Tab-separated table of C-alpha atoms in Angstrom:
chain	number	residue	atom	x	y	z
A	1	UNK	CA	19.947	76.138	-45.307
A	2	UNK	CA	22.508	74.902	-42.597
A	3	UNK	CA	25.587	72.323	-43.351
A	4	UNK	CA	25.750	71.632	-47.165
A	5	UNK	CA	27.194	69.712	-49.292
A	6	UNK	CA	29.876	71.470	-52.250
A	7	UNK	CA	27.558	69.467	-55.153
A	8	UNK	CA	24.322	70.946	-53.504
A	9	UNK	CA	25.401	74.567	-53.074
A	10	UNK	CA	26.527	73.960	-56.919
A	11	UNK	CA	23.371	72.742	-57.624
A	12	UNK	CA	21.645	75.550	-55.989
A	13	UNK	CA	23.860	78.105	-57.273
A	14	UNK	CA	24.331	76.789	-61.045
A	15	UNK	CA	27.486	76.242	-61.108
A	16	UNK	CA	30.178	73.012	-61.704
A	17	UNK	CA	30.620	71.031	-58.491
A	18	UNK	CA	34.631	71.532	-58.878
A	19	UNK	CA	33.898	75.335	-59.136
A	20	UNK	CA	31.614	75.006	-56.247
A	21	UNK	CA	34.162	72.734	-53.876
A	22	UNK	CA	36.947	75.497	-55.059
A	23	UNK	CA	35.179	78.445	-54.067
A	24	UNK	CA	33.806	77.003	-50.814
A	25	UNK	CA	37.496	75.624	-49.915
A	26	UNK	CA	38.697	79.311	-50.481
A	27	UNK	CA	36.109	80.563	-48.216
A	28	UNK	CA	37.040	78.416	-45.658
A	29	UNK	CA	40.180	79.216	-45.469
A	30	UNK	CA	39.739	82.665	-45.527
A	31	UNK	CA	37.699	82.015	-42.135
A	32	UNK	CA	34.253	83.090	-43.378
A	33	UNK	CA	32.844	78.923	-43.345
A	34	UNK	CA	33.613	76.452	-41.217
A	35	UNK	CA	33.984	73.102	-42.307
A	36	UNK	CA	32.716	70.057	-40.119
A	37	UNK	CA	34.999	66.696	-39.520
A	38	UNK	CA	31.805	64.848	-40.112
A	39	UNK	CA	32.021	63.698	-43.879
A	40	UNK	CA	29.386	62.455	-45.746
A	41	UNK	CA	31.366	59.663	-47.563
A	42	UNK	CA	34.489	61.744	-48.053
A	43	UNK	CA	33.685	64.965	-48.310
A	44	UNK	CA	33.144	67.428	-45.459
A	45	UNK	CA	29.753	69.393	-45.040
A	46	UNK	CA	30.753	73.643	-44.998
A	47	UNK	CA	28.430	75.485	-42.389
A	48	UNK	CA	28.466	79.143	-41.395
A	49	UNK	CA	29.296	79.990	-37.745
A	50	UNK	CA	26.109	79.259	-35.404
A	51	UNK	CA	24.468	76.307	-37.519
A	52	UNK	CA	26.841	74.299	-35.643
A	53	UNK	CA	24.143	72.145	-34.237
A	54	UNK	CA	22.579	71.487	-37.039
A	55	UNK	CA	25.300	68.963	-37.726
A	56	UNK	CA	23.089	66.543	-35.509
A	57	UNK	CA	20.869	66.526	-38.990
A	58	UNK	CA	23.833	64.238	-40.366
A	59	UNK	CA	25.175	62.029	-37.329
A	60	UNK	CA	23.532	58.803	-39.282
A	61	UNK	CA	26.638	59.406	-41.694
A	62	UNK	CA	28.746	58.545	-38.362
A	63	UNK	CA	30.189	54.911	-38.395
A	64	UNK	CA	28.126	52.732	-35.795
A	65	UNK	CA	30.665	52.895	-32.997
A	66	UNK	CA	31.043	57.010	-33.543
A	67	UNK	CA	26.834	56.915	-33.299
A	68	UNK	CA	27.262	55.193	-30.233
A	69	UNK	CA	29.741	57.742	-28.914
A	70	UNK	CA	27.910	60.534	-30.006
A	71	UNK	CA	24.406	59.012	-28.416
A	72	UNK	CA	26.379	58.708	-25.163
A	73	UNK	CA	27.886	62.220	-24.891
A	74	UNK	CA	24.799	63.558	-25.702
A	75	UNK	CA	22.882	61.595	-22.916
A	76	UNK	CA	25.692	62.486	-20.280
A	77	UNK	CA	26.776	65.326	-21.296
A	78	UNK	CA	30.015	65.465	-19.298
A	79	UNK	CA	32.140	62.207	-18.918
A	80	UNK	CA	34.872	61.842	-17.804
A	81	UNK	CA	38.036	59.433	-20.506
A	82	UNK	CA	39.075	57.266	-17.153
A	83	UNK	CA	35.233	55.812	-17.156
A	84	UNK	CA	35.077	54.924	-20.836
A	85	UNK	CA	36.337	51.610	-22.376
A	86	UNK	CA	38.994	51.544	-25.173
A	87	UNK	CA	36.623	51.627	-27.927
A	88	UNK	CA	34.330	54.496	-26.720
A	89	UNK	CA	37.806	56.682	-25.942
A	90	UNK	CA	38.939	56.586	-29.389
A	91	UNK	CA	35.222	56.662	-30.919
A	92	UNK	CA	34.565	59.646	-28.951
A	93	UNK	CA	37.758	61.673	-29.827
A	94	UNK	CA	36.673	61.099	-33.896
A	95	UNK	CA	33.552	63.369	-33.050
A	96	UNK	CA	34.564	66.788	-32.372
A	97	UNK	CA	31.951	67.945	-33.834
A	98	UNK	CA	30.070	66.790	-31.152
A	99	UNK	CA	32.580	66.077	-28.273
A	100	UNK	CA	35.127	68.441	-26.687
A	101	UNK	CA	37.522	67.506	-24.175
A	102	UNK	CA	39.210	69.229	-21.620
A	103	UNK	CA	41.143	68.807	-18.409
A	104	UNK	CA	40.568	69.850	-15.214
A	105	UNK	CA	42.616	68.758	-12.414
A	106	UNK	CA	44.416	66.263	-14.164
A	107	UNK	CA	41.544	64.151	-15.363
A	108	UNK	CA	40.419	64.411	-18.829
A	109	UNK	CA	36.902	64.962	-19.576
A	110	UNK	CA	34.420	65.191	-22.987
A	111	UNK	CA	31.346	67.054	-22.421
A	112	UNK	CA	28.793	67.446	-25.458
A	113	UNK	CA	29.634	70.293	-27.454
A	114	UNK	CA	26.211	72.237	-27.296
A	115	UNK	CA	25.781	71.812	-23.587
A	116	UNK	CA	25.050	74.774	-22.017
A	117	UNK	CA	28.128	76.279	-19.699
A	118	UNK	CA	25.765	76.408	-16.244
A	119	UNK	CA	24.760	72.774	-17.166
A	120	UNK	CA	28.418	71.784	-17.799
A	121	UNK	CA	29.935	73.442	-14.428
A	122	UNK	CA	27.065	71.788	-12.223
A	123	UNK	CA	27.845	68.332	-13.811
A	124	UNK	CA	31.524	68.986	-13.744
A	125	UNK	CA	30.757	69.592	-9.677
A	126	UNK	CA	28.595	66.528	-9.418
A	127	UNK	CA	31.409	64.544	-11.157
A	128	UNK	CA	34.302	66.073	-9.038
A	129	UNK	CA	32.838	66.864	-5.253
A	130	UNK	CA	32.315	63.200	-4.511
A	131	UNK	CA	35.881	62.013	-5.050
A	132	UNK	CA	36.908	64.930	-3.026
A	133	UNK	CA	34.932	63.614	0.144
A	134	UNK	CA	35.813	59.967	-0.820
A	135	UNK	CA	40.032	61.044	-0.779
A	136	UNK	CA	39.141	62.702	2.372
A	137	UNK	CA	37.975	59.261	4.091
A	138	UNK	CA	40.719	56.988	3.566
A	139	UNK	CA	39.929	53.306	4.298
A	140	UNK	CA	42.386	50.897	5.569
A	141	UNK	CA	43.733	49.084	2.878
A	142	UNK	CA	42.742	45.580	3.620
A	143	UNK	CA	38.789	46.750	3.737
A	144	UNK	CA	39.346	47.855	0.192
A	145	UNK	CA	40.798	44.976	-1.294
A	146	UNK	CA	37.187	43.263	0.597
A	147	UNK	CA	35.237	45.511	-0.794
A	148	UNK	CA	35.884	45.166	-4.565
A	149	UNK	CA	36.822	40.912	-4.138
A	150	UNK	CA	32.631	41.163	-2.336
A	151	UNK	CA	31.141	43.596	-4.765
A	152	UNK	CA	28.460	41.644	-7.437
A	153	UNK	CA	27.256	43.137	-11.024
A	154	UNK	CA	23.066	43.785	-9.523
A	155	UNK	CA	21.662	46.869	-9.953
A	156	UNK	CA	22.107	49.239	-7.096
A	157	UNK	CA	18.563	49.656	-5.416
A	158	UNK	CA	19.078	52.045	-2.602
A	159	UNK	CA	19.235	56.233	-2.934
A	160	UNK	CA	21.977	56.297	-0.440
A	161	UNK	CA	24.194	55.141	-3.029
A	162	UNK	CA	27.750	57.901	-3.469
A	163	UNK	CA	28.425	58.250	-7.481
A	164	UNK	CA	31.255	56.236	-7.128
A	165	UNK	CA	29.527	53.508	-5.939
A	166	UNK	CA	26.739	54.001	-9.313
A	167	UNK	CA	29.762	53.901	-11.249
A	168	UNK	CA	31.037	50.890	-10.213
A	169	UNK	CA	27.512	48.905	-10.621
A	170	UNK	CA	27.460	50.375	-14.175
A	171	UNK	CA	31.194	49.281	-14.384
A	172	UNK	CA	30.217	46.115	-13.245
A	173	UNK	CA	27.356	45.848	-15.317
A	174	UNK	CA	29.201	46.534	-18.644
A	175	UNK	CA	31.581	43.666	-17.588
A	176	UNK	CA	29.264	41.296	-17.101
A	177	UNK	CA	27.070	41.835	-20.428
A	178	UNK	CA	30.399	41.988	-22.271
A	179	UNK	CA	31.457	38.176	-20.714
């Protein structure tokens, strides 16, 4: 049936609910269930090992910021903590259900927790192999401080754009919606 409720595996199984919650708490910690940190009110759904997705059948019991972090880490994919506002940092680490993180080279990342590992390492080299070039080419300091005082909230309209320079329009953009 996938992630269940104890009072619907008691219903299903004729049993009290306390009997039910008991037994399923004892077969959780005896590593045959897993339980998920998604609750439905307060009480955590039990799954077996695999139906792990099918917790995305219950992500409207997620508060509305934790929805918003789970609809963006499913979308990206990969993302890296640096590039997410205060609110989305915290909201995001309340899903691990849905959200791992990691670090790789010092910078923290969530990717989506059913993302496939050849999809993760090519977005993890997407993310990473433009900053490399970008170290490489150091610009004098003086152009830098003119190029972020010059740079305006549009939407980028060119393909030449690097990621970092998407990035910043997106950064840009979120600042200027949120003023």
């Amino acid at each position: 049936r996938g992630p269940s409720l104890p009072v619907h595996i008691a219903r299903d199984v004729k049993i009290e609910p306390l009997f039910a919650a008991a037994f399923l708490s004892e077969l959780f910690r005896e590593h045959k269930l897993r339980m998920s940190h998604l609750k439905v009110g307060s009480t955590a759904l039990y799954l077996l090992t695999g139906q792990e997705q099918q917790l995305e059948n219950f992500t409207h019991y997620l508060n509305q910021r934790e929805q918003e972090a789970y609809h963006l880490i499913k979308k990206a994919g990969l993302i890296a903590h640096q590039n997410l506002n205060p609110i989305m940092q915290v909201a995001i680490s309340h899903i691990p259900d849905f959200a791992l993180s990691f670090e790789q080279q010092g910078v923290k990342y969530w990717q989506y927790a059913f993302l496939p590992q050849e999809e993760l390492n090519n977005r993890l080299n997407q993310l990473t192999k433009p900053a490399v070039h970008e170290s490489q080419v150091e610009q004098p300091r003086s152009e830098q401080r003119h190029e972020h005082a010059t740079h305006t909230a549009e939407p980028f309209s060119t393909s030449n754009n690097s990621l970092a320079d998407i990035k910043q329009a997106i950064v840009d953009q979120e600042t200027a919606l949120k003023a």
